[in-house]
Coordinates of C-alpha atoms in Angstrom, one line a residue:
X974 CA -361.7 23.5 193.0
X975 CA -360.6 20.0 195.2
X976 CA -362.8 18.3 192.6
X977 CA -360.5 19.6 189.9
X978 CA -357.3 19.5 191.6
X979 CA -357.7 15.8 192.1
X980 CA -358.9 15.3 188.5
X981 CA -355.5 16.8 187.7
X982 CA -353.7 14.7 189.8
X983 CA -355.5 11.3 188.8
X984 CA -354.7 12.4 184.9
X985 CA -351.3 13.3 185.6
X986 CA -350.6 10.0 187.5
X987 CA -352.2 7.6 185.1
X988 CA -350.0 9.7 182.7
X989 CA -347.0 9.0 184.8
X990 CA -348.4 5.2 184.8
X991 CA -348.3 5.1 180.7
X992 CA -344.7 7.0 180.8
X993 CA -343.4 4.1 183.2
X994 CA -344.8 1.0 181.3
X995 CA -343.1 2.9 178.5
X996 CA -340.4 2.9 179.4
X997 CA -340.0 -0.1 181.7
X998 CA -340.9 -1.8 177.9
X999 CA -337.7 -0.6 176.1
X1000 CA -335.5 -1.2 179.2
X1001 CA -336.8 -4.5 178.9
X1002 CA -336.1 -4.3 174.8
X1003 CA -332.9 -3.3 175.0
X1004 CA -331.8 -5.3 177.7
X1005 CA -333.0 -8.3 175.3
X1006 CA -330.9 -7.1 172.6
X1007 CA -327.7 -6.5 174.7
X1008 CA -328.3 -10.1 175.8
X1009 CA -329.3 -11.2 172.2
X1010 CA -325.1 -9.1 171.1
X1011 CA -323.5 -10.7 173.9
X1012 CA -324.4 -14.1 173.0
X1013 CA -323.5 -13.2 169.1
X1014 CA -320.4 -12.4 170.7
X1015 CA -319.3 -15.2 172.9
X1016 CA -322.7 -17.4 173.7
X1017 CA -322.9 -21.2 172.2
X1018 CA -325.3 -21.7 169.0
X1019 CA -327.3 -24.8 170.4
X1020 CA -331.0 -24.0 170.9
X1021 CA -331.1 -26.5 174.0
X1022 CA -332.0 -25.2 177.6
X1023 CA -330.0 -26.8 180.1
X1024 CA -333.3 -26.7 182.6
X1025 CA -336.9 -25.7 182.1
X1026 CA -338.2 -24.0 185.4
X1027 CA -341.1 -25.0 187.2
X1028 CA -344.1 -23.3 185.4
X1029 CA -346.2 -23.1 188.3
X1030 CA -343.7 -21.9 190.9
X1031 CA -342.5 -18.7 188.4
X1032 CA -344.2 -15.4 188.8
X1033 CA -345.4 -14.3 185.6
X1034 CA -345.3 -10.5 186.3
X1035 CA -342.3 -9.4 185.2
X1036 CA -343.8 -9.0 181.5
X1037 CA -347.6 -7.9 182.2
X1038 CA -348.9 -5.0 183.5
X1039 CA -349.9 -4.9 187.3
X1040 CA -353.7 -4.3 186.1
X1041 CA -353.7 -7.6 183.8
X1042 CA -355.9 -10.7 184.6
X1043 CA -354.4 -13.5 185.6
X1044 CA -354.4 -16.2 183.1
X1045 CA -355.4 -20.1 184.3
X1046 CA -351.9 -22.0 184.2
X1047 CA -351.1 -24.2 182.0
X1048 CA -350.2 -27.8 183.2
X1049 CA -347.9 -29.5 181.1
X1050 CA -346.1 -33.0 181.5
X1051 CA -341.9 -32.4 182.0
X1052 CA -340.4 -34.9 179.5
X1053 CA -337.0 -35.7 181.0
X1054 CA -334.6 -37.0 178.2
X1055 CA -331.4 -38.9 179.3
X1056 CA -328.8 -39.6 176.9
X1057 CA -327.9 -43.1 176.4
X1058 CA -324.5 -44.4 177.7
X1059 CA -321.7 -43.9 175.8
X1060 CA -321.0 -47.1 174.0
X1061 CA -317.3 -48.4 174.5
X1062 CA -315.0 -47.8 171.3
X1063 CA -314.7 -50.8 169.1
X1064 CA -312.5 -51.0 166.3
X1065 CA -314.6 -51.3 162.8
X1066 CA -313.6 -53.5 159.9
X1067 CA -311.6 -51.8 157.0
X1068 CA -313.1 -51.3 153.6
X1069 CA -312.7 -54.4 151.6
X1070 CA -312.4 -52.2 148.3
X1071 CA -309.6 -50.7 149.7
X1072 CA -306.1 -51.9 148.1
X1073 CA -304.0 -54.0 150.4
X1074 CA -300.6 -54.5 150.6
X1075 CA -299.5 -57.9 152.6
X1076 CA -296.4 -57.6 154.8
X1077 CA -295.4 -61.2 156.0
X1078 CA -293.0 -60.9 159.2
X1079 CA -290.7 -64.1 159.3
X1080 CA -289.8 -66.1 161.9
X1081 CA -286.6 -66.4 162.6
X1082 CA -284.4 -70.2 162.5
X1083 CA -284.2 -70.5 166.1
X1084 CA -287.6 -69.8 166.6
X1085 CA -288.8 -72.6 164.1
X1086 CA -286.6 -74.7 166.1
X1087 CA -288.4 -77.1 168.3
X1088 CA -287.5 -76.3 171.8
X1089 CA -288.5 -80.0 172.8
X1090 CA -287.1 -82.3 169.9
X1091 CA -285.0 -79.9 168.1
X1092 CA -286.9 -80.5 164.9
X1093 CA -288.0 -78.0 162.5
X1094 CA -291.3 -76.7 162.8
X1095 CA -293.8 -75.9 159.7
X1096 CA -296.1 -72.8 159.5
X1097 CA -299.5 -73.4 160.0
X1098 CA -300.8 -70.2 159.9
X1099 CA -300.6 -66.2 160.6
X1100 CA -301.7 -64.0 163.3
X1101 CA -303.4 -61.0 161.3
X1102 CA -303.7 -57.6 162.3
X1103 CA -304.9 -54.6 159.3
X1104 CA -304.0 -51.0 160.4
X1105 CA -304.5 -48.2 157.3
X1106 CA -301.8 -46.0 155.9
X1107 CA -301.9 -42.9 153.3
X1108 CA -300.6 -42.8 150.2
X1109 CA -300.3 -38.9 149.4
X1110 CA -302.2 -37.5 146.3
X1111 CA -299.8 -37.0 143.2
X1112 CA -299.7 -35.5 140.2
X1113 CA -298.9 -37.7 137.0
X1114 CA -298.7 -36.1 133.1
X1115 CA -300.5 -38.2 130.7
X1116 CA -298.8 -38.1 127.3
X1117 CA -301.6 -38.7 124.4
X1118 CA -299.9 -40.5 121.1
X1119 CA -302.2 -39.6 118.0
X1120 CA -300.8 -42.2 115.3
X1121 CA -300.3 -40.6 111.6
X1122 CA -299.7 -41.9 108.9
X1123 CA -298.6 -40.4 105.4
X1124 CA -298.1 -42.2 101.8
X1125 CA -294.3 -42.4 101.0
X1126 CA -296.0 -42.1 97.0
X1127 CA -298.4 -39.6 97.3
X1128 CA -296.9 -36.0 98.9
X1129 CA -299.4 -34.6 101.5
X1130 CA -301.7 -37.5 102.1
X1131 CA -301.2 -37.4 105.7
X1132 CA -304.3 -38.6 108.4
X1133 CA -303.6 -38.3 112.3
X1134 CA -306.4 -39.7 115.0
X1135 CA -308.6 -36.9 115.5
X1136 CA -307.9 -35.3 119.5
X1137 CA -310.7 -36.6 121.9
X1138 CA -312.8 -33.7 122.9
X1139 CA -311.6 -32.2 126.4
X1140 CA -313.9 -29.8 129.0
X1141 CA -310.9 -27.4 128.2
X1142 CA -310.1 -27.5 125.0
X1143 CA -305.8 -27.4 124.3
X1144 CA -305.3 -27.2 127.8
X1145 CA -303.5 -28.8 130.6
X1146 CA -305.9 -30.3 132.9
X1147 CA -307.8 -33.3 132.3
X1148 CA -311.0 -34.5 134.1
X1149 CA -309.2 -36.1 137.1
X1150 CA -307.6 -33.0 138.0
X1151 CA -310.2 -30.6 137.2
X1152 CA -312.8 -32.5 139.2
X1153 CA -310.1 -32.3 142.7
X1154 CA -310.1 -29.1 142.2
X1155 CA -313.7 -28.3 142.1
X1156 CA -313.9 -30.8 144.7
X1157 CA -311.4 -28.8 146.5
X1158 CA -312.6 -24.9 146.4
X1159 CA -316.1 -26.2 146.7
X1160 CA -316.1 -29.8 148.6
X1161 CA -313.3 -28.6 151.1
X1162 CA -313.1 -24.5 151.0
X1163 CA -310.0 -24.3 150.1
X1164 CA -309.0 -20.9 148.5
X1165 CA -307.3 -20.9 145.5
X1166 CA -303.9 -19.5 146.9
X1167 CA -303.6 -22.6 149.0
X1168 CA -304.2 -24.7 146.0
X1169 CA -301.8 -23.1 144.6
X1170 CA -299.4 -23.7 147.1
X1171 CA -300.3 -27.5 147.8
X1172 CA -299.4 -28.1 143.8
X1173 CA -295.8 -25.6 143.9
X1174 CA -294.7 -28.0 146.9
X1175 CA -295.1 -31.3 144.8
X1176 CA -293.2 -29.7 142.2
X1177 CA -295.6 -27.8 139.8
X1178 CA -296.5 -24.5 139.6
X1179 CA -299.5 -23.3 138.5
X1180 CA -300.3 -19.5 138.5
X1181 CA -303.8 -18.8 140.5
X1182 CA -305.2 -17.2 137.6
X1183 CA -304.7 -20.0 135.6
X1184 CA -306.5 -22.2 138.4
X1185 CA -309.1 -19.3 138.3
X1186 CA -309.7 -19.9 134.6
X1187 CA -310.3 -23.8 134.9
X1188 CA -312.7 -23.2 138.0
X1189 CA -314.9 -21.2 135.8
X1190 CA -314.4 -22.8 132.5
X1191 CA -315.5 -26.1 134.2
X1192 CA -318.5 -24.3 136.1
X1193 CA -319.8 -22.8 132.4
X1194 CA -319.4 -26.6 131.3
X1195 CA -321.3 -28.2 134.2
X1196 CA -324.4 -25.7 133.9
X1197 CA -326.7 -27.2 131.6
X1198 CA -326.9 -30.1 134.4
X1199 CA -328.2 -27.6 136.9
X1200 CA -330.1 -26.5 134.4
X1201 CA -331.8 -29.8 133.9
X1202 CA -331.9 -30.3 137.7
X1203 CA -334.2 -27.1 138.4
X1204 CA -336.4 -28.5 136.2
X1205 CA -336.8 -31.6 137.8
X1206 CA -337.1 -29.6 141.3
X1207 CA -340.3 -27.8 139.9
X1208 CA -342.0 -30.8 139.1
X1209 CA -342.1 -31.8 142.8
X1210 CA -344.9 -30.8 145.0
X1211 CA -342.5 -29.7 147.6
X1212 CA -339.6 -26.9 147.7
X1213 CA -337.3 -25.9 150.5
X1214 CA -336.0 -22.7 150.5
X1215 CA -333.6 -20.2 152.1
X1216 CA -330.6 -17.6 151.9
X1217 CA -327.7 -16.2 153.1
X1218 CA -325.1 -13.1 152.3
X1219 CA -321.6 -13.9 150.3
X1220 CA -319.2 -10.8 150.0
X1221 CA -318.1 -10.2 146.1
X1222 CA -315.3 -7.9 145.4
X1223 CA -315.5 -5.4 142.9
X1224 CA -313.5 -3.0 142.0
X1225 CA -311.0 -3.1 144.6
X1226 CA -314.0 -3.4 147.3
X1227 CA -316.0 -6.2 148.8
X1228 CA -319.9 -5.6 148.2
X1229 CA -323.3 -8.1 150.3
X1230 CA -324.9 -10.2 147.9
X1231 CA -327.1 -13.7 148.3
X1232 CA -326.8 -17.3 147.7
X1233 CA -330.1 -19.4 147.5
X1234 CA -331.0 -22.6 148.2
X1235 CA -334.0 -24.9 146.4
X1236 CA -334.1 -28.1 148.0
X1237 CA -336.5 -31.1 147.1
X1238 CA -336.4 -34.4 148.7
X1239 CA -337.8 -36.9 145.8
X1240 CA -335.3 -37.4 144.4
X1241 CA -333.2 -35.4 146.6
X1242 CA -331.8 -32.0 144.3
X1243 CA -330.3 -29.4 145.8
X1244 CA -330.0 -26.0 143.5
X1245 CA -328.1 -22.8 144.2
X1246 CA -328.0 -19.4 142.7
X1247 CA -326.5 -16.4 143.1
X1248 CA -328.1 -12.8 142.9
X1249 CA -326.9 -9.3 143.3
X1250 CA -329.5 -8.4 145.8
X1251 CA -331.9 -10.2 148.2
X1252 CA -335.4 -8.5 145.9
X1253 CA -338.4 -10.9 145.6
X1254 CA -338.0 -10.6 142.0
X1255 CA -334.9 -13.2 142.5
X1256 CA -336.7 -16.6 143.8
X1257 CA -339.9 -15.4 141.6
X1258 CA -338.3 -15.9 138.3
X1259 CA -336.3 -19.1 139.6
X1260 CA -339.6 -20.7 140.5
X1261 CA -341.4 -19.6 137.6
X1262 CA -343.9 -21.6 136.5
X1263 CA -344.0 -23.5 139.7
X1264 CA -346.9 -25.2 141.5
X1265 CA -346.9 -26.8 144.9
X1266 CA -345.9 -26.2 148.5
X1267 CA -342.8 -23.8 148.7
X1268 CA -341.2 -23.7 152.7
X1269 CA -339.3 -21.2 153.6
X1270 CA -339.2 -18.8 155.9
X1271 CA -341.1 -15.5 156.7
X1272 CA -338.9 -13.1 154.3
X1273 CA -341.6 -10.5 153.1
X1274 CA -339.9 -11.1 149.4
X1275 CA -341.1 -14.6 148.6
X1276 CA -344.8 -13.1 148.9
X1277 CA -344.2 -12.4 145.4
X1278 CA -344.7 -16.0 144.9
X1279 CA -347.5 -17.1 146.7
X1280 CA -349.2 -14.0 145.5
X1281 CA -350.9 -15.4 142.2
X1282 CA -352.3 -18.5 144.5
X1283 CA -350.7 -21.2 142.8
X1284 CA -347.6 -21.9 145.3
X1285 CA -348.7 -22.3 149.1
X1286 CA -347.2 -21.0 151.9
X1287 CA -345.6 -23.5 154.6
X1288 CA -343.6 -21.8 157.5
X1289 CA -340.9 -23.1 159.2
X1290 CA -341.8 -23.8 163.3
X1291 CA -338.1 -23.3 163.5
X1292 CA -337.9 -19.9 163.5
X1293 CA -340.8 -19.2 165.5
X1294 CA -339.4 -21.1 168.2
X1295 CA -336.0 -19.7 168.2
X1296 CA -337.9 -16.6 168.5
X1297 CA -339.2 -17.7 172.3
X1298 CA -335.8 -19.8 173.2
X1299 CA -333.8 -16.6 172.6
X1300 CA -335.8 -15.1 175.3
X1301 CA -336.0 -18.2 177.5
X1302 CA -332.3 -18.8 177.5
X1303 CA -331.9 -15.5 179.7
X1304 CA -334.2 -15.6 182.1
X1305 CA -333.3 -14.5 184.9
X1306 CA -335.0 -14.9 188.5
X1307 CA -337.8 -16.5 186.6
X1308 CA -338.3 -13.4 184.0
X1309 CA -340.6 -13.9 181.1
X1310 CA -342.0 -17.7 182.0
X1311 CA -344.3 -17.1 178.9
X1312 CA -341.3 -18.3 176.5
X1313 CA -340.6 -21.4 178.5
X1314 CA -344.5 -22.4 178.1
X1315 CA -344.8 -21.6 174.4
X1316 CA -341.7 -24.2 174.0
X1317 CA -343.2 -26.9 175.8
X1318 CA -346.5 -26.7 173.5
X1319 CA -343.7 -26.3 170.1
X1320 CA -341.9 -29.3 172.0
X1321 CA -345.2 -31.7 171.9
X1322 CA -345.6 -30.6 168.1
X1323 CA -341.8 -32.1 167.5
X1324 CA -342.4 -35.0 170.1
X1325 CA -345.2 -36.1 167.0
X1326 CA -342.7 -35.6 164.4
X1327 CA -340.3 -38.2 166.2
X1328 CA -343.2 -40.6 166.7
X1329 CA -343.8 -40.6 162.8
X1330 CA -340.2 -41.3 162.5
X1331 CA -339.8 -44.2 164.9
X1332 CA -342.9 -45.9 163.3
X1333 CA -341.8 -44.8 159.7
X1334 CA -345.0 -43.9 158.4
X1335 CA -345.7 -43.0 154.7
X1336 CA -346.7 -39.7 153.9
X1337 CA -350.8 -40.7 154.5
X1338 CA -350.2 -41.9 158.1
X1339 CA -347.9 -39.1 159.0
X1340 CA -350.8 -36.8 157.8
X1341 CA -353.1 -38.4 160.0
X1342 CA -351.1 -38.5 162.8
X1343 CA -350.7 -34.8 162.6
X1344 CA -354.8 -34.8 162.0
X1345 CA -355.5 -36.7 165.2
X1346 CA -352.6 -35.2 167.4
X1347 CA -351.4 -32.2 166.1
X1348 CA -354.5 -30.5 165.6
X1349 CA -355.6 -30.3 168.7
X1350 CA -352.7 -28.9 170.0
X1351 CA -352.1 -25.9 167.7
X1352 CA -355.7 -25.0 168.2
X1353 CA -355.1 -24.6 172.1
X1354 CA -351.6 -22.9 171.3
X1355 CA -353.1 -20.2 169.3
X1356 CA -355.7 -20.0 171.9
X1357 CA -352.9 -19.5 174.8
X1358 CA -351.1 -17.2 172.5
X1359 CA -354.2 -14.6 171.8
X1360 CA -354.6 -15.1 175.7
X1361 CA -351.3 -14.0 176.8
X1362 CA -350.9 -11.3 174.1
X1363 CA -353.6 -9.6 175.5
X1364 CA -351.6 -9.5 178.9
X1365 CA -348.4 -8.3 177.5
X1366 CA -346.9 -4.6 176.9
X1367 CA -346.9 -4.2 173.4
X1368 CA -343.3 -4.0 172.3
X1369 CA -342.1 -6.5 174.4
X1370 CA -339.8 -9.6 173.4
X1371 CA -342.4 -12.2 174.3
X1372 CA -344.9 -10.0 172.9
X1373 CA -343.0 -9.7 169.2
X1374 CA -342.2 -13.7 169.4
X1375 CA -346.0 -14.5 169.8
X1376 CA -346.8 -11.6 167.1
X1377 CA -344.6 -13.6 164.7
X1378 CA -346.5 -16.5 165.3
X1379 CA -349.9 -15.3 164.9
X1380 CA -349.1 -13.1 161.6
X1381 CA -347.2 -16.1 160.2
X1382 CA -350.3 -18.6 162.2
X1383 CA -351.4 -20.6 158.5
X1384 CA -348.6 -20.9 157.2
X1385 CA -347.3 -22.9 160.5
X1386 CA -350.1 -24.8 160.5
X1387 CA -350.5 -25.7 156.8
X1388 CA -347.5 -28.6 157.4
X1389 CA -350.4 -30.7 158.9
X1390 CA -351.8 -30.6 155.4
X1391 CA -350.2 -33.3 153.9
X1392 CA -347.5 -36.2 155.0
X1393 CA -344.8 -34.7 152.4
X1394 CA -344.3 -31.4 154.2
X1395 CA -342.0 -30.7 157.1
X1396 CA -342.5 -29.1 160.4
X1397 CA -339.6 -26.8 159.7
X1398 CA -337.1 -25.7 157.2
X1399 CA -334.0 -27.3 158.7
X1400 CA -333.9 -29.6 154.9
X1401 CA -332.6 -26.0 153.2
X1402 CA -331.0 -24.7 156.2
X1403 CA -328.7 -27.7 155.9
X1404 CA -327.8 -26.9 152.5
X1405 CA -326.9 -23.0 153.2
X1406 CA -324.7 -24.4 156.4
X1407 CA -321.7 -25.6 153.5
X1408 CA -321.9 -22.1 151.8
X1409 CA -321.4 -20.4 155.5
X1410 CA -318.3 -22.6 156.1
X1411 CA -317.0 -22.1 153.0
X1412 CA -317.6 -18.2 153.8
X1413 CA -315.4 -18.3 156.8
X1414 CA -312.2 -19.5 154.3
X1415 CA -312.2 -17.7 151.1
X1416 CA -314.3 -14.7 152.5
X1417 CA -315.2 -13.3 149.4
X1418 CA -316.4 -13.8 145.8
X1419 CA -313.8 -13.0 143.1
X1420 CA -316.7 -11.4 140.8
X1421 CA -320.5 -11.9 140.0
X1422 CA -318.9 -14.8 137.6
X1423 CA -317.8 -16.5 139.9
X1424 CA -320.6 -16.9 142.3
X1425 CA -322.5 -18.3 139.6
X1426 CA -319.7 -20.8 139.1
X1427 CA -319.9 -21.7 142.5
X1428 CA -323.5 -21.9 143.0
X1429 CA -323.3 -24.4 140.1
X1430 CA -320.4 -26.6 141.2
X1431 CA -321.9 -26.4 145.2
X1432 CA -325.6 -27.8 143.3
X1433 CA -323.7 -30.9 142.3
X1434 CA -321.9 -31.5 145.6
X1435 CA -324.4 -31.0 147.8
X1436 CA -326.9 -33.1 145.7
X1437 CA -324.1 -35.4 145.5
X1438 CA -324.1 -35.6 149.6
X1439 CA -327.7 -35.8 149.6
X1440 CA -327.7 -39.2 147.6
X1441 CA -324.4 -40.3 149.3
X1442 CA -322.0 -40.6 146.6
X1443 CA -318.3 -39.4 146.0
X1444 CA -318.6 -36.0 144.5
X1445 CA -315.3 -35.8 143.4
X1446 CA -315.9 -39.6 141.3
X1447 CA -318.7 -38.1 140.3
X1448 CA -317.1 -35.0 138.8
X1449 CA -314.3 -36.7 137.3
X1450 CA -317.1 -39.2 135.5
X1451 CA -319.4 -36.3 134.3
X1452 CA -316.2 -33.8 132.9
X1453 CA -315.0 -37.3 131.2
X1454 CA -318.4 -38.1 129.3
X1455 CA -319.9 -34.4 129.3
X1456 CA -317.9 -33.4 125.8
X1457 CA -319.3 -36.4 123.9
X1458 CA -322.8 -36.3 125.5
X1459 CA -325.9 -35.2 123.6
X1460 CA -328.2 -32.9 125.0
X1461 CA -331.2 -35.1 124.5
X1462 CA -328.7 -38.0 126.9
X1463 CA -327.9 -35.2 129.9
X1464 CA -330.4 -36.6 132.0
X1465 CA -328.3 -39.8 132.4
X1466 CA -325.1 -37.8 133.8
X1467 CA -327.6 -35.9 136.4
X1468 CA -326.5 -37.3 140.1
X1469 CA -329.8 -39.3 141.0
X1470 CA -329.1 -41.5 138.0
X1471 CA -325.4 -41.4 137.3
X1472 CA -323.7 -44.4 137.1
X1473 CA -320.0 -44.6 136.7
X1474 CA -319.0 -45.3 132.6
X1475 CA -317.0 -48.8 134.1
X1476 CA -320.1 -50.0 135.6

């Protein structure tokens, strides 16, 4: 009868056991995600910790069960990085190409006079000083003249020069205007109400509806060049990708949809698109036909694509590591140490990335520096990380970050493949940023219509950025020749070869 009694009791208290790590596990979970609102709330973005605690001197049980071996620590080198002194402020040359206008400030009679022989001195020379000044933006009409002619013998023989072709035909805008406003919706995120109210305070009144109808009249115009650009993209061996939400109204209420990004880096194109829903099926049919190395992140709906084999998977060490800084950044009293180690080995895989940099090595040595150094270290990372899951409570933070890494484990590694791919997807991430700030002004997308519009015009500026040109020249150049350009010619007005039509 004691016998059974204190079987009962042992079953019941490992029971009570397994209740507590239970539970002790979601206290811990939701304590993470309170922390994880908070910071949404009112925390800075910056994935930088302002101190690394000492690994050795942090207990380690605070996330493993009281029954787990102890793991061998880890020694790693601390990599102190001070930022250089701030230089002082010197004053830069202005533009040559800028206009200049020349003041000339006189002196006056007495001060020409000698002071010692009272004879009049000659100029020799100016002190100079340049200072820049801004001419506001204004608003001119251009009148167009068409000479006709008619015979005074002949009744009705009457010829007129034929009208140029215009992006809008027999309407008000010409390319000048039409490209500031792209440039200004798109470049600058200006919503079209305060458009509208910059041109009503110089005098002209333009209805937003009207303004409305030039944006997407000029987006419908400028798509074949997107067009032309995607198809460049897919003959690269590399594609960045990524998404975010944009708010459409319709019907008197504001729905989620997605912009995309497709990035490439030779030449540099950046492509947008807008979707009604965030289904695989969207980036499958935009990369049809593709072949190469796609990098992106772990979204389950681009499996679609690597599916039939033919695109590879490259993840993005990014967003696995913002997985373990989230939890690093509140510890507390030395709380879940394991975060703080798995960024110091993620740290020594970026440290190698800089080193390629600073010696600027082509796309062979980078690969083989990644070979010879890289390697080795995500081989003992994945080692730690099966070691210390083992340890963990299953549902844990730490535990989910390390999951993420091991399920998404080939694609993180594949970037050591070959010198052309990147160790994270910051190339498209960049690209979405413009589209979020944008987000913040205008809110919402007028209709499906115009998202497209916008995903068009936004391809041309940002690929514009990439390859350091004036978008807004650029626009004004392309809605110029675009009318009179042949289809089997569009490859010249595409940004990596565009040359202005005065050059």
């Amino acid at each position: 009868m004691a016998a059974m009694n204190a079987a009962a009791l042992a079953e019941e208290n490992r029971t009570l056991k397994a209740t507590l790590a239970q539970r002790e596990a979601r206290i811990e979970r939701l304590e993470f995600d309170l922390a994880q609102l908070k910071k949404l709330l009112f925390g800075a973005r910056s994935e930088r910790l302002a101190t690394l605690p000492d690994i050795d001197q942090l207990p380690l049980w605070d996330e493993v069960p009281e029954d787990a071996p102890v793991a061998s620590p880890v020694a790693f080198k601390t990599v102190v990085v001070q930022s250089p002194a701030k230089n002082q402020p010197k004053r830069t040359a202005l533009p040559a190409h800028l206009p200049r206008e020349i003041v000339v400030l006189p002196l006056s009679a007495q001060d020409r006079q000698c002071p010692a022989c009272g004879e009049e001195r000659p100029v020799i020379g100016y002190e100079s000083s340049e200072r820049l000044d801004y001419v506001p933006a204004q608003l001119k009409v251009v009148e167009t003249r068409r000479e006709k002619c008619a015979c005074a013998k002949c009744q009705g023989q009457l010829t007129t020069v034929p009208a140029p072709p215009q992006i809008i035909e027999q309407g008000i805008p010409l390319p000048g205007l039409l490209a500031h406003l792209l440039m200004a919706k798109y470049g600058y995120h200006l919503p079209l109400y305060r458009i509208e109210q910059i041109f009503a305070r110089q005098g002209v009144p333009i209805a937003r509806t009207t303004l409305c109808d030039w944006v997407i009249q000029s987006g419908w115009q400028l798509q074949p060049l997107v067009e032309r650009m995607l198809a460049l993209l897919k003959q690269q061996p590399v594609i960045f990708s990524d998404d975010t939400t944009v708010a459409v109204q319709d019907r008197g209420k504001t729905r989620e949809t997605r912009f995309w990004v497709y990035a490439g880096h030779s030449p540099p194109i950046v492509v947008y698109d807008h979707t009604e829903t965030r289904a695989g099926k969207h980036p499958k049919a935009k990369l049809e036909g593709y072949s190469g190395y796609l990098q992106a992140d772990a979204y389950a709906g681009y499996d679609q694509i690597f599916a039939a084999g033919k695109v590879l998977e490259v993840a993005c060490w990014a967003h696995a590591r913002r997985k373990f800084f989230e939890i690093a950044r509140q510890t507390e009293n030395g709380k879940r140490i394991s975060a703080h180690e798995a960024l110091e080995y993620i740290g020594r895989l970026y440290a190698i990335e800089r080193e390629a940099k600073e010696q600027q090595l082509d796309a062979e040595g980078t690969r083989k520096l990644r070979q010879e150094q890289a390697r080795p270290i995500l081989a003992e990372f994945k080692a730690w990380l099966e070691d210390r899951l083992r340890q963990l409570a299953p549902k844990t933070p730490t535990a989910q970050a390390i999951g993420y890494a091991l399920k998404n484990w080939p694609a993180l590694e594949r970037y050591t493949e070959d010198g052309r791919l990147e160790i994270d997807n910051n190339r498209s991430e960049r690209a979405i940023r413009p589209l979020t700030i944008g987000r913040k002004n205008w809110l919402f997308l007028g209709s499906p219509k115009g998202g497209q519009v916008a995903a068009t015009v936004f391809s041309l500026i940002q690929t514009c950025k990439e390859l350091d040109l004036n978008p807004e020249a650029y626009l004004k150049d392309v809605l110029t020749r675009l009318p009179t350009t042949k289809q089997r010619e569009i490859d010249s007005l595409l940004p990596h070869n565009w040359k202005p039509a005065n050059v």
